[in-house]
Short mmCIF file of C-alpha atoms and ligand atoms in Angstrom, two decimals:
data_model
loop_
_atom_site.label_atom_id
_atom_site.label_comp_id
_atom_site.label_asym_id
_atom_site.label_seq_id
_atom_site.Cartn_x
_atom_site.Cartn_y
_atom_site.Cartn_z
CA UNK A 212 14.76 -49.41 -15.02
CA UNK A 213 11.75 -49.81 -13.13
CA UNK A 214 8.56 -47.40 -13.47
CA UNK A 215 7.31 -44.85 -12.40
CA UNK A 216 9.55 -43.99 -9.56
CA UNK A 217 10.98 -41.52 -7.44
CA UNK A 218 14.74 -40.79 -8.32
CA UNK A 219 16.11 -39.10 -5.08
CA UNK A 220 19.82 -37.84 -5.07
CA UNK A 221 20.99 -37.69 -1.12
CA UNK A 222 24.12 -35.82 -2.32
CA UNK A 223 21.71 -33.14 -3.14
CA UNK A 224 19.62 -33.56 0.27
CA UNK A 225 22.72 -33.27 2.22
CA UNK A 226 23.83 -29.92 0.31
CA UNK A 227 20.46 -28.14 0.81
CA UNK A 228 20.18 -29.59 4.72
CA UNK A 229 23.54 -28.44 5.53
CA UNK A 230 23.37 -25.59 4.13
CA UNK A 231 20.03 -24.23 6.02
CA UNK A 232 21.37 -25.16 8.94
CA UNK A 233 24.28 -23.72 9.09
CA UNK A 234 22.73 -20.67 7.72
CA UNK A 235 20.40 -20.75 10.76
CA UNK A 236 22.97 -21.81 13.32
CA UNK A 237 24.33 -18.39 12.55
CA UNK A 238 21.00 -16.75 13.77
CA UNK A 239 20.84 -19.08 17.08
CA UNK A 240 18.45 -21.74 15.21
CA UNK A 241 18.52 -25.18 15.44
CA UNK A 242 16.28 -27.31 13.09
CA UNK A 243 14.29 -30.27 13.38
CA UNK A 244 14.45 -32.30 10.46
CA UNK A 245 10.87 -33.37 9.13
CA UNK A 246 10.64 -36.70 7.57
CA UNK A 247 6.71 -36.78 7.01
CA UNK A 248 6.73 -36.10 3.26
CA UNK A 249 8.97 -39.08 2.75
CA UNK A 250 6.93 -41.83 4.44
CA UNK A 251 8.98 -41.40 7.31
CA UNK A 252 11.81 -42.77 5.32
CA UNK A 253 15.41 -44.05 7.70
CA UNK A 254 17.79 -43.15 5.23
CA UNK A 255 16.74 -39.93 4.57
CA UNK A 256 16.54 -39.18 8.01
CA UNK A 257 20.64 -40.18 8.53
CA UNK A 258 21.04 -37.92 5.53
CA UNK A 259 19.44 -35.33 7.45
CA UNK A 260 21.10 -36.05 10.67
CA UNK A 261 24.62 -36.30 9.15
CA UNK A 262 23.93 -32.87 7.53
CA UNK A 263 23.36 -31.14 11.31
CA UNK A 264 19.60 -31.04 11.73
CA UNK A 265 18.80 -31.41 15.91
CA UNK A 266 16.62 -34.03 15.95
CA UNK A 267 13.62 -36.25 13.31
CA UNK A 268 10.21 -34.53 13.55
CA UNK A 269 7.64 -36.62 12.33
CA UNK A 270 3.99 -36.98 11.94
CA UNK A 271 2.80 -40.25 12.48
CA UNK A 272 3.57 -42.73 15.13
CA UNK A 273 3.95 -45.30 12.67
CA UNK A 274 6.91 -43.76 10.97
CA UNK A 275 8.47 -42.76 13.84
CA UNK A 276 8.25 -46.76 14.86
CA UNK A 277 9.79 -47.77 11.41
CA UNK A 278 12.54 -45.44 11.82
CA UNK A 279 13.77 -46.69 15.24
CA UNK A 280 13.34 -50.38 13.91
CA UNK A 281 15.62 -49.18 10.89
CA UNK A 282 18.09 -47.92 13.36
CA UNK A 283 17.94 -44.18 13.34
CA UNK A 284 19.50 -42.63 16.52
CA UNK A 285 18.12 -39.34 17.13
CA UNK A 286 15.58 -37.19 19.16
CA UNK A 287 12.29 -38.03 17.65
CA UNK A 288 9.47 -35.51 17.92
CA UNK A 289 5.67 -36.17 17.21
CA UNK A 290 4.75 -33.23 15.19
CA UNK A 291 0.92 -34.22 15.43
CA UNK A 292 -1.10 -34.19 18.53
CA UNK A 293 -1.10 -38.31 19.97
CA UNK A 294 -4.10 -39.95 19.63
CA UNK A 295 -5.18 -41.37 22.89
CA UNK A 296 -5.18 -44.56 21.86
CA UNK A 297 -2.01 -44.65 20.97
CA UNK A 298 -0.66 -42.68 23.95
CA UNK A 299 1.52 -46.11 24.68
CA UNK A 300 3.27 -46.58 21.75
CA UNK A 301 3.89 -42.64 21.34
CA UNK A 302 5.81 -42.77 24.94
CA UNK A 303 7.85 -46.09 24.17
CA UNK A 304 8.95 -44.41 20.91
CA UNK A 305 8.92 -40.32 21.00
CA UNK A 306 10.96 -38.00 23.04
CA UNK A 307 9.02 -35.44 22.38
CA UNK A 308 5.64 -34.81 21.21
CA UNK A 309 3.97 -31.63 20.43
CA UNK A 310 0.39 -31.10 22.71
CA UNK A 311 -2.89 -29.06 22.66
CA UNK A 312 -5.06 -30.91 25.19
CA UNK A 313 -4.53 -31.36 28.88
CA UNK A 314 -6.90 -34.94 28.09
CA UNK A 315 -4.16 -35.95 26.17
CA UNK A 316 -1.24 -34.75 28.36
CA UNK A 317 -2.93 -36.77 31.55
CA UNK A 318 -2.87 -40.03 29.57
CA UNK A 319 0.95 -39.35 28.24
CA UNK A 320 1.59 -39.04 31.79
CA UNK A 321 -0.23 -42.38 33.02
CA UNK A 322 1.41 -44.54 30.12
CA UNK A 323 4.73 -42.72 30.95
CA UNK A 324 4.18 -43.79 34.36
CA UNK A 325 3.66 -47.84 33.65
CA UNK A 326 7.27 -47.73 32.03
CA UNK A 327 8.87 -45.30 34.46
CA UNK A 328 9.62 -42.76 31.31
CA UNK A 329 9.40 -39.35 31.37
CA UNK A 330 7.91 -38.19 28.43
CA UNK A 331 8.52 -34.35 27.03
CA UNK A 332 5.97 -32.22 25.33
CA UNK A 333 5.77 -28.59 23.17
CA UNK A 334 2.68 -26.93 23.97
CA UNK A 335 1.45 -25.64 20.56
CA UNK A 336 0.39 -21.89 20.50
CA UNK A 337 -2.41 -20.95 18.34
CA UNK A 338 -1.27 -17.79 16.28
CA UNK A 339 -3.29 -17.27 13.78
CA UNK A 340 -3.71 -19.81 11.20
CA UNK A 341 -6.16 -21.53 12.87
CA UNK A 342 -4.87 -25.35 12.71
CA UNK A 343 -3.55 -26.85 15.87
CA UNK A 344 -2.71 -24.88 18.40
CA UNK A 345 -4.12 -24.00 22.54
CA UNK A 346 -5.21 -19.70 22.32
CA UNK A 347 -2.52 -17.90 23.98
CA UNK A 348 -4.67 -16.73 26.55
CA UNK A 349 -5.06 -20.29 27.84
CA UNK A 350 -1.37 -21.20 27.93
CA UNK A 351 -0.72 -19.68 31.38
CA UNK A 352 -3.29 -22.54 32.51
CA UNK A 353 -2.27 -24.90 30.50
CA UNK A 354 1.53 -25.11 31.49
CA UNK A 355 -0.01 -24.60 35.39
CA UNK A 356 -1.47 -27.89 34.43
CA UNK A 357 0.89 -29.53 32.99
CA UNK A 358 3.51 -29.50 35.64
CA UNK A 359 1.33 -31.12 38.07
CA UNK A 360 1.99 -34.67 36.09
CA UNK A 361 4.45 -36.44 37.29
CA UNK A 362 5.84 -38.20 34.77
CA UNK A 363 5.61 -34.76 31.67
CA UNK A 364 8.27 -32.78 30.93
CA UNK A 365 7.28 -29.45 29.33
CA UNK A 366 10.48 -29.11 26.78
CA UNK A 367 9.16 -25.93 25.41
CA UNK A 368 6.91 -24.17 23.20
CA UNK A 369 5.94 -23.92 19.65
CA UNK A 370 3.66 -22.30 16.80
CA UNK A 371 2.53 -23.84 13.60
CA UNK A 372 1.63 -20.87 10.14
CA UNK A 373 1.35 -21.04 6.86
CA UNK A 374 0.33 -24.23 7.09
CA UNK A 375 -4.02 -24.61 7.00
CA UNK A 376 -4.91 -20.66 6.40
CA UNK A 377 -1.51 -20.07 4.79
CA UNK A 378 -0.57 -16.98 7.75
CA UNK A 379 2.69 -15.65 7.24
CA UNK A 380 5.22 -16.30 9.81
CA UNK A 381 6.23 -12.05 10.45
CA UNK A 382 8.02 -9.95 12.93
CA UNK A 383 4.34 -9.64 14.74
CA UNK A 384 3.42 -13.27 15.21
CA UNK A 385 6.87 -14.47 16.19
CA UNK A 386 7.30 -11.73 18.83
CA UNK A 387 3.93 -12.59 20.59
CA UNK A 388 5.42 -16.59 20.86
CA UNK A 389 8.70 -15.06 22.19
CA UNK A 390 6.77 -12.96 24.71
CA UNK A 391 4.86 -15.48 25.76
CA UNK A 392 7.67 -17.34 25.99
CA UNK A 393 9.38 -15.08 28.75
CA UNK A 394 5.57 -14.81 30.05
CA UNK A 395 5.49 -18.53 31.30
CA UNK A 396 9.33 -18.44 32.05
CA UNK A 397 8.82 -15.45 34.28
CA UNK A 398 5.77 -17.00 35.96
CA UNK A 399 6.92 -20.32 36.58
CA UNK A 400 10.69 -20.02 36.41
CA UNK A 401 12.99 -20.74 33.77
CA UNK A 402 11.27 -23.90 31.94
CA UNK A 403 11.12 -23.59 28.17
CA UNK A 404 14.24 -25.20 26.42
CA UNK A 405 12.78 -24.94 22.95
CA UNK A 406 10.65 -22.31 21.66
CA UNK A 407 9.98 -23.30 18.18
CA UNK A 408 8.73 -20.91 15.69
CA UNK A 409 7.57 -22.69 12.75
CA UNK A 410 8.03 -24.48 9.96
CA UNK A 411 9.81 -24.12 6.02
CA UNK A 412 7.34 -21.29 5.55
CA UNK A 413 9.50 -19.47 8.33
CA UNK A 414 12.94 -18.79 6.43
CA UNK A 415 11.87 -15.22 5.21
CA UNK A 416 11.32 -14.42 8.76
CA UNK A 417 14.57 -16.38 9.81
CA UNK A 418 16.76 -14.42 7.21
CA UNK A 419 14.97 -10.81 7.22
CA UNK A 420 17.27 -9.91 9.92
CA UNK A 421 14.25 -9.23 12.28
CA UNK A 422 15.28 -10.02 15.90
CA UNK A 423 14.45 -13.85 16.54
CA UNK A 424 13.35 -12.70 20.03
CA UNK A 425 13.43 -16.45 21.82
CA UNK A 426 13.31 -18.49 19.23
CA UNK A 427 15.78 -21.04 18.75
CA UNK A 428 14.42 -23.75 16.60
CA UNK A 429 12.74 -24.47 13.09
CA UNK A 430 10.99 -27.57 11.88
CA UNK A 431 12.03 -28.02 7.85
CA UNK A 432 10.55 -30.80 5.98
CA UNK A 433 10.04 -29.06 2.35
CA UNK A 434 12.62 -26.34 2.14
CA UNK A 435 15.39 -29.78 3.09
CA UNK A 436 13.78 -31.60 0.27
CA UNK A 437 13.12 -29.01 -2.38
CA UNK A 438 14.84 -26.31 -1.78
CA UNK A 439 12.14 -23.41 -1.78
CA UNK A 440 10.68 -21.69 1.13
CA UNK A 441 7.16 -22.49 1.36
CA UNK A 442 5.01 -19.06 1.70
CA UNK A 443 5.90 -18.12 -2.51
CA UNK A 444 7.55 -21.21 -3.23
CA UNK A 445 10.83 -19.38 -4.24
CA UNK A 446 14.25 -21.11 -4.73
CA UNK A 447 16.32 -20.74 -1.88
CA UNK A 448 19.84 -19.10 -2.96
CA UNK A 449 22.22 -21.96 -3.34
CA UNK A 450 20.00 -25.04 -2.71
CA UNK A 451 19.07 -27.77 -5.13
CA UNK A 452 15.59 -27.74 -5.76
CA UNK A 453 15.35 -30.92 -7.72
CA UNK A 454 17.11 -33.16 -5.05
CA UNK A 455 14.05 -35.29 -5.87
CA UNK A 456 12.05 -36.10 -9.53
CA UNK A 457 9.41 -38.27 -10.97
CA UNK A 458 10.33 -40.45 -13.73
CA UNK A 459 7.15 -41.84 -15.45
CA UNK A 460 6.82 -44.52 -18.86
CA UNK A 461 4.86 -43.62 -21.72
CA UNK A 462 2.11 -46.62 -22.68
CA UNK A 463 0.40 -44.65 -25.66
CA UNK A 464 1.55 -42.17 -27.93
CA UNK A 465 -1.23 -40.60 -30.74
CA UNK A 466 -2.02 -37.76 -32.44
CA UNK A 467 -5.46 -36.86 -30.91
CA UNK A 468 -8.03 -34.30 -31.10
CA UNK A 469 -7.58 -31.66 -28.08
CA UNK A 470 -11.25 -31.23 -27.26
CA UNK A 471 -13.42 -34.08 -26.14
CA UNK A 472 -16.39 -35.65 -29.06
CA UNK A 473 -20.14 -36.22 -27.99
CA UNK A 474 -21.92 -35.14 -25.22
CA UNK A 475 -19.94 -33.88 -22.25
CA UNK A 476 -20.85 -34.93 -18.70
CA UNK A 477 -18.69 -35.39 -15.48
CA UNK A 478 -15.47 -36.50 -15.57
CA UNK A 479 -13.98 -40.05 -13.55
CA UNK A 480 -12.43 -36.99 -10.91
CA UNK A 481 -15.41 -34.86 -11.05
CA UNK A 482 -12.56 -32.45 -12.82
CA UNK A 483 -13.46 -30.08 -16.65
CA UNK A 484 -12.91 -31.72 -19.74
CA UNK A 485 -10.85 -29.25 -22.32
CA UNK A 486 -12.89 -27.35 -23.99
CA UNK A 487 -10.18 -25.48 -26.00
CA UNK A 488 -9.77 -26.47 -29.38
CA UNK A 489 -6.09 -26.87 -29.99
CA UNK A 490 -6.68 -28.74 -32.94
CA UNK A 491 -4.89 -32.11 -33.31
CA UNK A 492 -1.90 -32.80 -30.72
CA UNK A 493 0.59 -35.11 -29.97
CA UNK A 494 -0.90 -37.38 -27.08
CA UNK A 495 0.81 -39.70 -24.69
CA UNK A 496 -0.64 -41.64 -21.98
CA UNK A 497 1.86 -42.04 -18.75
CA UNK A 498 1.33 -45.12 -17.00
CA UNK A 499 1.04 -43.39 -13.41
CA UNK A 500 -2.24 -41.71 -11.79
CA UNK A 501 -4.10 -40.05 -8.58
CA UNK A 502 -3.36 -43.13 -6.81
CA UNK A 503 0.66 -42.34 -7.24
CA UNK A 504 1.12 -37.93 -7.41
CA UNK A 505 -1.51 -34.97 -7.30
CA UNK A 506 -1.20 -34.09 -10.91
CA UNK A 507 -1.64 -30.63 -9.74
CA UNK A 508 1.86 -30.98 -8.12
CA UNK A 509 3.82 -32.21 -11.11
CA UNK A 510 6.15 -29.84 -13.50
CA UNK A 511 6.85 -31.21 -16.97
CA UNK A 512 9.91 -30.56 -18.82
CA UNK A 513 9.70 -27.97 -21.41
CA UNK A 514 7.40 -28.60 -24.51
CA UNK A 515 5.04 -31.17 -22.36
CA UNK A 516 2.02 -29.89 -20.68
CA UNK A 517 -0.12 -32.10 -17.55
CA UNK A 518 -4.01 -32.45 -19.68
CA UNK A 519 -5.35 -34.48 -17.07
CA UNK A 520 -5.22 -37.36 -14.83
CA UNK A 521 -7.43 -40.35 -13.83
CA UNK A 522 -6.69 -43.15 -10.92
CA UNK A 523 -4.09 -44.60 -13.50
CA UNK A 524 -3.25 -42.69 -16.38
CA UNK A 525 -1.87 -39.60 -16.50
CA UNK A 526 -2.00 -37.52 -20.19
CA UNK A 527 0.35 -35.24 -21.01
CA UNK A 528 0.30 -33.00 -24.40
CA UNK A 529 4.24 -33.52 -26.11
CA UNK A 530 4.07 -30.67 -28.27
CA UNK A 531 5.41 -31.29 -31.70
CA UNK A 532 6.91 -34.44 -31.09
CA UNK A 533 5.24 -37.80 -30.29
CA UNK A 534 7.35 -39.66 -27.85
CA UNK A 535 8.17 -43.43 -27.94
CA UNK A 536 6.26 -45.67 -26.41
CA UNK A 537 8.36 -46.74 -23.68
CA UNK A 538 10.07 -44.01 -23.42
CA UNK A 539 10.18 -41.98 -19.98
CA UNK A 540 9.35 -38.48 -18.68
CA UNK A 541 10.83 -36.91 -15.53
CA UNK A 542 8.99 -34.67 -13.77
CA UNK A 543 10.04 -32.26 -10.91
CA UNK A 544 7.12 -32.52 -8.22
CA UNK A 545 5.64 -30.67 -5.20
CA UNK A 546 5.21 -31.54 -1.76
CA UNK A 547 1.87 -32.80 -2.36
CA UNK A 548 2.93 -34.78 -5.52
CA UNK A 549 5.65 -35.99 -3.48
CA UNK A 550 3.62 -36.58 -0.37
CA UNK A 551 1.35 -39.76 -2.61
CA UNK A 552 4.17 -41.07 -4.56
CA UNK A 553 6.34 -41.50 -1.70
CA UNK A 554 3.32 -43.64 0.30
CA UNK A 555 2.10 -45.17 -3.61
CA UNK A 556 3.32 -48.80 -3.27
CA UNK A 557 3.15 -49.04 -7.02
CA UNK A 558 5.96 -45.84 -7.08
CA UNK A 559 9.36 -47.49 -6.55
CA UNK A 560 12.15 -45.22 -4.63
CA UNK A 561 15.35 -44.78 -6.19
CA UNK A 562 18.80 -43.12 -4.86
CA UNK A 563 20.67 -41.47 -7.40
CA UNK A 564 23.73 -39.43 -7.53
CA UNK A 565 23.14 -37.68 -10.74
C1 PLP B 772 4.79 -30.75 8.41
C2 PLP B 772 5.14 -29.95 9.57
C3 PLP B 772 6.31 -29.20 9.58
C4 PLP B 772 7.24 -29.12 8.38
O1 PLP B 772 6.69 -28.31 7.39
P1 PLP B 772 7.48 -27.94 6.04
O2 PLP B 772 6.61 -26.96 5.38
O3 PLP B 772 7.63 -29.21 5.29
O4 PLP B 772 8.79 -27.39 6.46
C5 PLP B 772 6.61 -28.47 10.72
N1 PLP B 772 5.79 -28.49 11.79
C6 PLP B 772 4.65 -29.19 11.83
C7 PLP B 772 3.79 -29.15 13.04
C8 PLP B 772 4.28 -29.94 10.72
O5 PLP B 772 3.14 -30.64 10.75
#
């Protein structure tokens, strides 16, 4: 079979998808299914969809656009702030896009206008971990704002942690979005369909039994995929966490020295050359590199060990046994392993049902 690739079992997607959300239906939480690891891919999106997730949250226009033209039928919300210049394709494509700037907002509303749409928007509450997000003490303007365009719809709020600084979603944080919440409701009248707290890093939270206040909706891209929640990257109780694997072909197999000869300057990735001495080891040489997976992100099988990686080899340490040449290794992966070898054109995408 081809190599490398991605060998991705939908059985297993389906299991972990369905099972979150029914597991969250039973708080009062709906999820948004995130597709942005997976290059905005349209068949994992119907596996999502058929497994109960609310509606496709995406990142990029540009996957959102691919996923319509494959035929996906679903709410489709733009998880990152539009760009302004492509405020017309976002409103010919997105139901829903999530908004920090009033700038921004104005020009949804003009574009919305030209087609006669009405486009709908979560404003994004800064809580804490300092990525996107308007300071809560400017939301009350903000929404005052916001309903003066015409053609806006403010669906709701949201919050985005443990995402840049790595903030943990906790009772504290999710009450204040809740209270602002029934803030803005209270001032302007019942307007906030959605208040969404957060992301895969939310579950503890979710499933602490804390009181979810107004929050009705998550937005799970890794814990759907993997099958950990994100804040200590612990399996999730009953969900497949290797729903999705990298399967990589050996092109050299040695015995090698373990520590580099001559002198030692910088590396291709600016990276430290081993410096301890192992003695001779069995060396192989996978024919896969930065270019396809964060080698960072990858987990061997027992007995094999990451040494390093360049743009095209990767070169793993087999222990006591030097593999075939030819032969393949399958790797579970991270989100940021996952996140380059899904948009690597050299990485090939297989289903399985293993
Ligand atoms: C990526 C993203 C998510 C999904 O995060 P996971 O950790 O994969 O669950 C949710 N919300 C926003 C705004 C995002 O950018």
């Amino acid at each position: 079979m081809t190599a490398p690739r991605l060998e991705i079992n939908f059985d297993k997607i389906l299991h972990n998808t369905a099972t979150l959300t029914t597991r969250l239906m039973a708080r009062g939480i709906s999820v948004t299914g995130v597709t942005k690891a997976t290059l905005g891919n349209p068949e994992i999106a119907d596996v999502l969809l058929q497994a109960g997730v609310q509606g496709i949250g995406e990142s990029r226009i540009e996957n959102i656009e691919a996923m319509r033209q494959a035929g996906v039928n679903a709410e489709m919300i733009l998880l990152r702030s539009p760009m302004m210049s492509q405020v017309d394709r976002v409103v010919a494509q997105v139901d829903i896009s999530h908004n920090t700037e009033l700038d921004v907002i104005n020009q949804l509303s003009i574009a919305a206008s030209k087609t006669g749409r009405v486009h709908g928007v979560i404003l994004m509450v800064e809580l804490g971990d300092l990525r996107e997000g308007i300071m809560p003490d400017d939301l009350e303007h903000t929404v005052r704002e916001t309903l003066r365009f015409p053609n806006i719809r403010i669906r709701g709020i949201g919050t985005n942690l443990a995402c840049r600084s790595g903030v943990s979603p906790d009772i504290q944080n999710m009450n204040e979005l809740s209270e602002l919440a029934n803030s803005i409701d209270s001032t302007f009248g019942p307007i906030l369909d959605i208040v969404s707290g957060g992301n895969s890093g939310n579950l503890d939270w979710a499933f602490s039994g804390a009181n979810i206040g107004r929050i009705n909706n998550l937005r799970l891209g890794e814990s759907l995929l993997f099958g950990v929640e994100t804040l200590h990257r612990e399996p999730i109780d009953g969900l497949h966490t290797d729903a999705i694997t990298l399967v990589a072909e050996i092109i050299e197999s040695k015995d090698k020295p373990s520590i580099p000869r001559g002198v030692i300057a910088q590396t291709a990735f600016g990276t430290r050359p081993p410096d301890e001495d192992r003695g001779t080891i069995a060396q192989s040489i996978l024919a896969i590199g930065r270019q396809d997976i964060d080698p960072d992100g990858l987990l061997p099988p027992t007995g094999i060990t990451v040494l390093g990686a360049s743009s095209d080899h990767l070169t793993v340490d087999t222990g006591t046994r030097r593999l075939p040449i030819g032969s393949e290794i399958t790797f579970q992966l991270n989100y940021s392993a996952l996140l380059r070898a899904m948009t690597s054109p050299f990485v090939s995408k297989v289903v399985t049902t293993r």
